[in-house]
Structures are given as structure tokens and as C-alpha cells.
Short mmCIF file of C-alpha atoms and ligand atoms in Angstrom, two decimals:
data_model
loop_
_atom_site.label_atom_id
_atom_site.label_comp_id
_atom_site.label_asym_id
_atom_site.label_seq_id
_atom_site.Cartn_x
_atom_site.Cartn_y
_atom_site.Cartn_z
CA UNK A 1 60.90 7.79 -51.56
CA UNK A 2 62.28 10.80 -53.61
CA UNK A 3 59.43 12.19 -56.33
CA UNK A 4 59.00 14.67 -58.48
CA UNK A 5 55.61 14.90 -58.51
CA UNK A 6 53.93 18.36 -59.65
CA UNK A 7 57.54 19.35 -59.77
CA UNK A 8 58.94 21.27 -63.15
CA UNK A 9 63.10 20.82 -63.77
CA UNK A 10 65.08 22.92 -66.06
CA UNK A 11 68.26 20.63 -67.36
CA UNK A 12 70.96 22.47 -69.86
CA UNK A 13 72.95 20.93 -72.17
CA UNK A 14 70.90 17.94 -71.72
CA UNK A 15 71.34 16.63 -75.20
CA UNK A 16 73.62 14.14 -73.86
CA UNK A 17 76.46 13.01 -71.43
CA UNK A 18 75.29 13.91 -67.84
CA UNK A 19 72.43 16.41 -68.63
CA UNK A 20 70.58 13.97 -70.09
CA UNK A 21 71.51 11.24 -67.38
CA UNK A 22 69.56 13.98 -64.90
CA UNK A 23 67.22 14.58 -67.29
CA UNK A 24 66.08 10.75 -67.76
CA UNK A 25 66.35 10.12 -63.89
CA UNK A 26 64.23 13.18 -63.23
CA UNK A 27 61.11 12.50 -65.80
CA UNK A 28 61.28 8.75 -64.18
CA UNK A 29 60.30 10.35 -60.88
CA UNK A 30 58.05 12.02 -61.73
CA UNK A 31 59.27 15.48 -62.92
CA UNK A 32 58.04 17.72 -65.57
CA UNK A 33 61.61 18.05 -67.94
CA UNK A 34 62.44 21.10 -69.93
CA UNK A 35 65.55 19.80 -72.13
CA UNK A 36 67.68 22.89 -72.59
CA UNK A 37 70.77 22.12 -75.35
CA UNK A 38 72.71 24.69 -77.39
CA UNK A 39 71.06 26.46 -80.65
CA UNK A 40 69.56 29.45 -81.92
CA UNK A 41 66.08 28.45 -82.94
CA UNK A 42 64.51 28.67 -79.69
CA UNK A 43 61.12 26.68 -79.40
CA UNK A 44 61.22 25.11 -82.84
CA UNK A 45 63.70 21.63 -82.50
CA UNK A 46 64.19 19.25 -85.04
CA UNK A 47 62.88 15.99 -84.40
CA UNK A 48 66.60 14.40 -84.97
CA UNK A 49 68.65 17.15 -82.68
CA UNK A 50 70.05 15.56 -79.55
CA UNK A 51 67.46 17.28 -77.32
CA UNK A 52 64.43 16.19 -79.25
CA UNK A 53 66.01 12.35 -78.63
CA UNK A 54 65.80 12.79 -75.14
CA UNK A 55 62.50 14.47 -75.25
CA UNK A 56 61.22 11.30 -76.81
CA UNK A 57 63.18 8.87 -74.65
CA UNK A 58 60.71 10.56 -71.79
CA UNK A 59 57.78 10.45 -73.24
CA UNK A 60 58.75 6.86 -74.18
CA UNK A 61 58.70 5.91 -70.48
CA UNK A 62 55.60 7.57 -69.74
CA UNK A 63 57.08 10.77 -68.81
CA UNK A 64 56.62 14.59 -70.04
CA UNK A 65 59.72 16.64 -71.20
CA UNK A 66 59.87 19.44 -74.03
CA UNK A 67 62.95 20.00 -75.77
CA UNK A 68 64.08 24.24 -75.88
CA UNK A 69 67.30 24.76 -77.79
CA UNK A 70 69.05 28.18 -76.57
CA UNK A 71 72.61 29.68 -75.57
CA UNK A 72 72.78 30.05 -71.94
CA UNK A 73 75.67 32.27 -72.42
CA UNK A 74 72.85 34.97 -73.60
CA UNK A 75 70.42 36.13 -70.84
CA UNK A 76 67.65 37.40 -73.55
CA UNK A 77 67.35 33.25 -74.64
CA UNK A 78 67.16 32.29 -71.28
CA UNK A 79 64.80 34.69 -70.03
CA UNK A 80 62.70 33.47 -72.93
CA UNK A 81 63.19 29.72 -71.91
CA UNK A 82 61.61 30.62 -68.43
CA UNK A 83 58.96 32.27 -69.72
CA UNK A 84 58.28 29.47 -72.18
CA UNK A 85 58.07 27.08 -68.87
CA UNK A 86 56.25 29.34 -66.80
CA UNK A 87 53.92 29.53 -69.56
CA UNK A 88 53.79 25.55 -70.33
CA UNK A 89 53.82 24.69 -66.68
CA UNK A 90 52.98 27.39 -64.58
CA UNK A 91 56.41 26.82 -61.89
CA UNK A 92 59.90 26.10 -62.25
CA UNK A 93 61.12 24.20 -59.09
CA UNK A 94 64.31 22.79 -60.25
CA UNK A 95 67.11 24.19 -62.39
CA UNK A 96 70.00 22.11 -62.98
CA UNK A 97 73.23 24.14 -64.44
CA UNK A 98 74.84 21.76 -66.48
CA UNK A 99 76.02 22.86 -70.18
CA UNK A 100 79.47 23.28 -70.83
CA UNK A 101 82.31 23.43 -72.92
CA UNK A 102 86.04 22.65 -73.12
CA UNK A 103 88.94 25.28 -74.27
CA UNK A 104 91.75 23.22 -72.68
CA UNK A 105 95.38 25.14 -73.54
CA UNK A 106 98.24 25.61 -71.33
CA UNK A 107 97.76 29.41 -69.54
CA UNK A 108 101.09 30.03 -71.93
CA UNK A 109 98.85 29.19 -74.69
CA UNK A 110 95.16 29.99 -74.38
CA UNK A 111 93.72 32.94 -76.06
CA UNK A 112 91.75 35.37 -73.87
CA UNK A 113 88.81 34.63 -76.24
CA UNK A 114 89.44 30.90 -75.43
CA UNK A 115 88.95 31.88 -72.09
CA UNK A 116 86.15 34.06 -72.15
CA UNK A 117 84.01 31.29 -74.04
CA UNK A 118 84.47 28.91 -71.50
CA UNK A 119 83.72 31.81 -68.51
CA UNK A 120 80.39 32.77 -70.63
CA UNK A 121 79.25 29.28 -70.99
CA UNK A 122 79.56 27.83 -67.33
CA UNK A 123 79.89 31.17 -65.18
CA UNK A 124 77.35 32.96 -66.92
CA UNK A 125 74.99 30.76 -68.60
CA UNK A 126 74.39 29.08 -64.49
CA UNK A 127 74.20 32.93 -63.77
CA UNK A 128 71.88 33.89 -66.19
CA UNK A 129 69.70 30.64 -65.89
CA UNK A 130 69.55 31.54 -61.91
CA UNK A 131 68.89 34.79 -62.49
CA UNK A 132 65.81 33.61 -64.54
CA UNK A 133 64.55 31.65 -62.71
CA UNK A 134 65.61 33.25 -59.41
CA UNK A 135 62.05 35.71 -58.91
CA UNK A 136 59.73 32.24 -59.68
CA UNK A 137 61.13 30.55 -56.86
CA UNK A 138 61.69 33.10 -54.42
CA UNK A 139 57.48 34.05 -55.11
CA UNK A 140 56.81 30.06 -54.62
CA UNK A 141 59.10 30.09 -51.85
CA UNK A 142 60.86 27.01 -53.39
CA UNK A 143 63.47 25.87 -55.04
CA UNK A 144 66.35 24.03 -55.56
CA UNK A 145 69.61 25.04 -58.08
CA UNK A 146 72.20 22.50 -58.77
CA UNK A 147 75.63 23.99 -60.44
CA UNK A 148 78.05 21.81 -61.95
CA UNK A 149 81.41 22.21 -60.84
CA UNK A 150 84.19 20.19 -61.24
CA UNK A 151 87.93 18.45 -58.98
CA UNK A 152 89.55 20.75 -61.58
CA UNK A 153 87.94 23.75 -60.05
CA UNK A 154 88.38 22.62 -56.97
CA UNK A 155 91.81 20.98 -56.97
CA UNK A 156 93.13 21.89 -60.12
CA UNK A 157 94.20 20.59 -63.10
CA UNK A 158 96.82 21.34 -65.44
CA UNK A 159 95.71 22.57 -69.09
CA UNK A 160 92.53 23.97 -67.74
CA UNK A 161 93.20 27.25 -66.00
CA UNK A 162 89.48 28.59 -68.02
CA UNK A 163 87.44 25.69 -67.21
CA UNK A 164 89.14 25.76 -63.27
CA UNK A 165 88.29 29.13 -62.73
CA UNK A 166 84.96 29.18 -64.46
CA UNK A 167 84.07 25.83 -62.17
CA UNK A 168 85.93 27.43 -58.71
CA UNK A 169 83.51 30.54 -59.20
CA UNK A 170 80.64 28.25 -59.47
CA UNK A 171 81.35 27.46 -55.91
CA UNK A 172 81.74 30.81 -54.85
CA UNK A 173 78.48 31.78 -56.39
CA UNK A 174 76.60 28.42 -54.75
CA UNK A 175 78.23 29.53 -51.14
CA UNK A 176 76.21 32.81 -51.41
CA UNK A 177 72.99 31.76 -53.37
CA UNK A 178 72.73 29.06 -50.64
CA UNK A 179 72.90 32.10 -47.99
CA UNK A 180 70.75 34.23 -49.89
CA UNK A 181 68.33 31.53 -50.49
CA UNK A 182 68.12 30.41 -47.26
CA UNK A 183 64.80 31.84 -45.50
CA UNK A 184 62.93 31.57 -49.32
CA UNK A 185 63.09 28.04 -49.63
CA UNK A 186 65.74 28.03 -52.09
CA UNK A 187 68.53 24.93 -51.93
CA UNK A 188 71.72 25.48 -53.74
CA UNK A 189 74.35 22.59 -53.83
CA UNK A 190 77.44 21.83 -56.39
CA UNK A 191 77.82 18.57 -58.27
CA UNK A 192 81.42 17.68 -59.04
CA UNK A 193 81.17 15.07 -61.11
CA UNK A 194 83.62 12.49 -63.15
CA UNK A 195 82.33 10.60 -66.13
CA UNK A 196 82.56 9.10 -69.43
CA UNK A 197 81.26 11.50 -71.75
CA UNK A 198 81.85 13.37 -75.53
CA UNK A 199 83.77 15.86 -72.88
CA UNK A 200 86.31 13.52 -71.45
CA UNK A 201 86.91 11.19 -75.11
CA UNK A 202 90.13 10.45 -75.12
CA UNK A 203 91.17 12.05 -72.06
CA UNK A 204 90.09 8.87 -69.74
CA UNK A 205 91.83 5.54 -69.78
CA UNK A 206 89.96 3.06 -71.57
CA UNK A 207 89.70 0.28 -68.79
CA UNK A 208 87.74 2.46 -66.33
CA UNK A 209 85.11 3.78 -69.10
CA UNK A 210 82.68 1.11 -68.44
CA UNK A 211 82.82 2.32 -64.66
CA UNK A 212 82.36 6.25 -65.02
CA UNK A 213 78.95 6.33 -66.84
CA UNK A 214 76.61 9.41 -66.60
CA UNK A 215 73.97 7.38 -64.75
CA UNK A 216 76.67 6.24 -61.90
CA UNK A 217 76.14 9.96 -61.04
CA UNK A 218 72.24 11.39 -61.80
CA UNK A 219 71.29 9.71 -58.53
CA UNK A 220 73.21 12.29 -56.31
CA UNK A 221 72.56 15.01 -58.69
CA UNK A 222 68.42 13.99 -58.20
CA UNK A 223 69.14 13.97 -54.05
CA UNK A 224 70.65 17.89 -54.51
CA UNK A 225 67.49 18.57 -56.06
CA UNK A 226 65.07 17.15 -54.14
CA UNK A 227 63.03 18.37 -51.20
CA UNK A 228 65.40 16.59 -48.74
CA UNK A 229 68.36 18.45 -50.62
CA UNK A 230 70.89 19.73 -48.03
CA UNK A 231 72.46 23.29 -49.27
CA UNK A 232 75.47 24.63 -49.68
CA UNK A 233 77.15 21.50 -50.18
CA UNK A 234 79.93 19.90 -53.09
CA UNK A 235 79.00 16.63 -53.95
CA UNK A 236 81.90 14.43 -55.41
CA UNK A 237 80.64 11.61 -58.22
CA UNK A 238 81.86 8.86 -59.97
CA UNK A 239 81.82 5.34 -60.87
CA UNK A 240 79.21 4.82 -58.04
CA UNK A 241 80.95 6.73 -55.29
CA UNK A 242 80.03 9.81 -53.51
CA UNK A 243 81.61 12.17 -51.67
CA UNK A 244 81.60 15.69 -50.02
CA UNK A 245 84.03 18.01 -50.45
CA UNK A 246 84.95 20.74 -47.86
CA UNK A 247 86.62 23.98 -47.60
CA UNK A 248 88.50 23.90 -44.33
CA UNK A 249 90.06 26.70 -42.61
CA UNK A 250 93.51 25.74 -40.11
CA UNK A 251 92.44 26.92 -36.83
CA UNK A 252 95.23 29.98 -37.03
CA UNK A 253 98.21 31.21 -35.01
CA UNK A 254 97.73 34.89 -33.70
CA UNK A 255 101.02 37.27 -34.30
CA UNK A 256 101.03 40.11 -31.73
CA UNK A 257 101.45 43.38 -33.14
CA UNK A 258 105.39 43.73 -32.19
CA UNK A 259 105.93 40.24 -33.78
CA UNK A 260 103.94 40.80 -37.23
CA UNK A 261 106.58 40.44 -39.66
CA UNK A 262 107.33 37.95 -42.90
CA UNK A 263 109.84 36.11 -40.86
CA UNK A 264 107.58 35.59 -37.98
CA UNK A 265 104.71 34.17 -40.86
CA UNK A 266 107.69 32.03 -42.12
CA UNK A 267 108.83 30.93 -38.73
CA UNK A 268 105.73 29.71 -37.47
CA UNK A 269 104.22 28.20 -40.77
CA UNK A 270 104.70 24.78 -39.86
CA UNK A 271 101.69 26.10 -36.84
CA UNK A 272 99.96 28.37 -39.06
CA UNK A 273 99.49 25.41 -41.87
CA UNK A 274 99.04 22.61 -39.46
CA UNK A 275 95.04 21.13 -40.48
CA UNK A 276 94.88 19.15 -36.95
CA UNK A 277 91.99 21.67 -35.61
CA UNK A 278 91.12 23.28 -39.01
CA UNK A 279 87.14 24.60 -38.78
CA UNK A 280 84.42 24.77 -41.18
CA UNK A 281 83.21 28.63 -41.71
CA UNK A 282 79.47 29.40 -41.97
CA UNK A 283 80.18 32.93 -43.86
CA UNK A 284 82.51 35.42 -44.35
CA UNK A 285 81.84 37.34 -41.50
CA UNK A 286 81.67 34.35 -39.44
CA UNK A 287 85.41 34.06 -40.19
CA UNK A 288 86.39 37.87 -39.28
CA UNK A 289 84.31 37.30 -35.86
CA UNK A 290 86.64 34.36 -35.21
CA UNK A 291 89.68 36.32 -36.16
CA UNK A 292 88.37 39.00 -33.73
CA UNK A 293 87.81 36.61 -30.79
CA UNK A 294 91.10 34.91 -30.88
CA UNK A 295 92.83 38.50 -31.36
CA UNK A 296 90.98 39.81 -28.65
CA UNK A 297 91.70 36.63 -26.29
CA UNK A 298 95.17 37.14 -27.39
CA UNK A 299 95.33 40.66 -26.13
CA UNK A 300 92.52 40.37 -22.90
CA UNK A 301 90.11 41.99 -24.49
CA UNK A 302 86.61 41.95 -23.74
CA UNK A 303 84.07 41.56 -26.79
P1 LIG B 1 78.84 16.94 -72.69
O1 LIG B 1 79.68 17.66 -73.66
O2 LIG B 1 78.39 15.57 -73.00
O3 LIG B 1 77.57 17.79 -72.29
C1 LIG B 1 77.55 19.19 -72.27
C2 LIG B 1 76.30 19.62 -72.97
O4 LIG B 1 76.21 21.05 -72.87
C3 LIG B 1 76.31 19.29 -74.47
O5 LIG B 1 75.11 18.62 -74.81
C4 LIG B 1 76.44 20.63 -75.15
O6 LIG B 1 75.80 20.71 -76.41
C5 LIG B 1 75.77 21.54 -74.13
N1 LIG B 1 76.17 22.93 -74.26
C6 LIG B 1 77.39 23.43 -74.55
N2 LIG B 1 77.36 24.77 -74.61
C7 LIG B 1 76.08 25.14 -74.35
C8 LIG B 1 75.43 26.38 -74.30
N3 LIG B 1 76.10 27.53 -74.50
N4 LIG B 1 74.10 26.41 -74.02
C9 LIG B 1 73.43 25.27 -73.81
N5 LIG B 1 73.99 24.04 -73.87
C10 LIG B 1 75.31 23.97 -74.13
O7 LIG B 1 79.70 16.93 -71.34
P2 LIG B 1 79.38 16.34 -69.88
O8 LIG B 1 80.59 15.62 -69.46
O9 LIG B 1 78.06 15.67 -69.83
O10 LIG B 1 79.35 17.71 -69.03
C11 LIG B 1 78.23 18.16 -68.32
C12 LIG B 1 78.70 19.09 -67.24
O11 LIG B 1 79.50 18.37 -66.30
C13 LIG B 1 79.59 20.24 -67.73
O12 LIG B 1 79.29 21.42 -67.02
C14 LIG B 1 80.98 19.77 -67.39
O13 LIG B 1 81.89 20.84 -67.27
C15 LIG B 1 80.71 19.06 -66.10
N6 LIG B 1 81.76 18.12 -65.73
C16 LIG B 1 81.94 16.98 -66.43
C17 LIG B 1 82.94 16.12 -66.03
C18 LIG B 1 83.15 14.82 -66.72
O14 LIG B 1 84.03 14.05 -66.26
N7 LIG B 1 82.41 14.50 -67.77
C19 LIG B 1 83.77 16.43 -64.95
C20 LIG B 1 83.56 17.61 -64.25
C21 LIG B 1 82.53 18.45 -64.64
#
């Protein structure tokens, strides 16, 4: 059984859509919510502001949640969130990286501002919530970060060359938080999700809306953020299914020095490209070691 118990979450932007999906299925196991959603005023909320609603929708089933409205694109807001949850609840265990925005243009068309805001929002509000919250766990010796990333980051998607490259670093920065975090306790996956949400209106075809609802997806956000969490991973969602996605390397073709030329790249690309044997690469100096072995193998030279 996956609980919560004793455990304290951080959700942003979980007024709605899939922040508050987590949000909900963490209080119902038993975890202590802070309801992060954009605004400037801090601890006060009004009772009627989207995270006050799902504040009360917690407490309604028995659970305990407080609502903090702040901009994680500025650090000073954040760092006063943590605080405010340190001081509440004495831990922060869980931090889920959620909020976001939209900016979609054509790269032709988008502004650099329009591409900043959407950089600030998901790049460095997850950077400045993990740097937050970062000392607490590595002092506990626990925790567990979930970003939010997205198939458009991953595999692309036209109209969204902010949103793809704000969501593609969020992988990078998972791949080395998960390294960093590794002897301190501290888990850090990627959730690419796909739902029905005030993000996607109109941009999802109405017969498969009833299929891609935010709670088709909290469960496997709730699994990255348990204790049995794996790390380092990219966890596809939606509609019900799950799946992990992986960056693959093709084993590689070694040129010898006299043969290292565009044309000889060109000539044996069909070799070089060919994802029969393609490996999985711990780190990046994992993948130089392997270029160094097959070089040296290549050439009869001892390591
Ligand atoms: P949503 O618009 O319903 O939720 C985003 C929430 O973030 C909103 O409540 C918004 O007010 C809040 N927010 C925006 N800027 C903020 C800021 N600066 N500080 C704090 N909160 C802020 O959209 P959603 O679909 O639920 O998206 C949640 C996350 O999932 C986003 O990171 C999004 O990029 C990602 N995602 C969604 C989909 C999808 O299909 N819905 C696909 C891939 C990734």
C-alpha cells in the first residue's frame, strides 16, 4: 500500500487541471498538501480563488492542505513558501513541479518575451522550487521531486518551440538532480503527461475528452513520489496508460583516424543510425568511457 503518512507535499499550480488531480490523490493518502497556485498575496487566499477550492475539497475528505498563492518564476516567493511549510509542518518530503503556462507561436512568430515567460515559469519556477526545498531534504536525507515535462519536449511539437525547450531542459535537469540526489535519499523522476485540461481547450478532439482526465494520470504521478519511487525515470500518461520513455544511444561505428571525414559519416550512416544494439547511458562520462573502449579496441589499445 502506497501512504503518505507523516509525509508533507508541495503541489504548484494546483488550482486546477493536473495539480490539483495530485493534490487530491495525495491528501487521500495520507499527505500533508501545500496548494501552491499563481498570485502575489502570499499567505493570505481568498476563500473563492481556485487554490482555496481545493484546500477545502481536502479538508472535506478528512484531509489537511493549506492553500499559498505565489509566482514560482520568483525565487524570493518561493523561498518564502518553504519557509511557510517548514514552519507549518516542520519537513517537506515531496515537491511536485507542476505550474505552467502556454505561449504557443510559430518560432517565425514568437516574441523573445513570449519565450522567456514560458522558460521562467516551467524551467525556473521547478528550479527555484528545487532549489528551496533542495537543503530540507538533503538534511532529512529524503526526498522525492517530480518535474512535469511533456511528448512536446521530448518529441516535439510544432507551434511550441518555448514550451519544448522549457519541458526538454526539465529532463536534462531531472537526469542530474537524480545523480546528485542519489546517496541523500533524494528521487527525481519526470511526468509526461496528456490530459484534458484549461491548457489543452480546444486543442484536443472532443470524442477522446472524456478519456484524458487529470485523475487518469495522478496515480503515476503519486508512484514517482512515493518511497518506492524509481529515479531518473520519464513517465508517459494518459487516458489510463503508462509508459516509460527512454533516451537511447545507437551502439556507434568507430572511424579510424585516416578515414574521419564527412563522406565517410555519410557513407556509413545507414550503420551509424541503425537502433538494433542502441544502449542506455548511466551518465555522461559513462558515455565518453564507452567511446574510449571501443576506440581503443579499435586501435589494440590497452585501457
Ligand atoms: P492548467 O493550466 O490547468 O494548470 C496549470 C496551473 O499552473 C494553473 O492552475 C495555473 O494557474 C498555474 N500557474 C501558471 N503559472 C504559474 C506560476 N507562475 N506560479 C504558480 N502557478 C502557476 O494546465 P495542466 O494541463 O493541468 O498543466 C499542468 C502541467 O502539466 C503543466 O506543467 C503542463 O505544461 C504540463 N503538461 C500538461 C499536458 C496536458 O495535456 N494537459 C501535457 C504535457 C504537460
Amino acid at each position: 500500500m502506497i501512504e503518505f503518512d507523516n509525509r508533507v507535499a508541495i503541489v504548484t499550480g494546483a488550482g486546477g487541471g493536473l495539480g490539483r488531480a495530485h493534490a487530491l490523490a495525495l491528501a487521500a493518502r495520507g499527505a500533508k498538501v501545500v496548494v501552491n497556485d499563481v498570485g502575489t498575496t502570499g499567505g493570505v487566499v481568498g476563500a473563492d480563488s481556485p487554490a482555496a477550492r481545493v484546500v477545502a475539497e481536502i479538508e472535506d475528505a478528512g484531509g489537511e492542505a493549506f492553500a499559498y498563492l505565489c509566482d514560482v518564476g520568483d525565487f524570493d516567493s518561493v523561498e518564502q513558501l518553504v519557509a511557510a511549510t517548514v514552519q507549518r509542518w516542520g519537513r517537506i518530503d515531496i515537491l511536485v513541479n507542476n505550474a505552467g503556462i502556454l505561449r504557443d507561436k510559430s518560432f517565425a512568430k514568437v516574441s523573445l518575451d513570449e519565450f522567456r515567460q514560458v522558460l521562467d515559469v516551467h524551467l525556473m519556477g521547478s528550479v527555484h522550487c528545487t532549489k528551496a526545498v533542495w537543503p530540507h531534504m538533503v538534511a532529512q536525507g529524503y526526498g522525492r521531486i517530480l518535474m512535469t515535462t511533456s511528448a512536446s519536449g521530448i518529441y516535439g511539437n510544432f507551434g511550441q518551440a518555448n514550451y519544448g525547450a522549457a519541458k526538454s531542459a526539465l529532463v536534462g535537469l531531472m537526469n542530474v538532480l537524480a545523480i546528485e540526489g542519489e546517496r541523500k535519499g533524494i528521487r527525481v523522476n519526470a511526468l509526461a503527461p496528456t490530459a484534458a485540461t484549461q491548457m489543452t481547450d480546444g486543442l484536443i478532439d472532443e470524442d477522446i475528452l472524456g478519456l484524458l482526465t487529470p485523475e487518469s494520470i495522478a496515480p503515476g504521478a503519486v508512484f514517482l513520489v512515493s518511497e518506492r519511487a524509481p529515479t531518473k525515470t520519464i513517465l508517459a500518461a494518459g487516458a489510463g496508460v503508462f509508459a516509460v520513455a527512454h533516451m537511447k544511444e545507437t551502439a556507434g561505428v568507430y572511424l579510424a583516424e585516416d578515414a574521419r571525414s564527412p563522406e565517410a559519416v555519410a557513407a556509413r550512416w545507414a550503420e551509424i543510425s541503425d537502433t538494433s544494439e542502441q544502449v542506455s547511458t548511466a551518465s555522461a562520462f559513462d558515455q565518453t568511457k564507452r567511446y574510449a573502449e571501443i576506440a581503443s579496441a579499435e586501435i589494440g589499445l590497452a585501457l
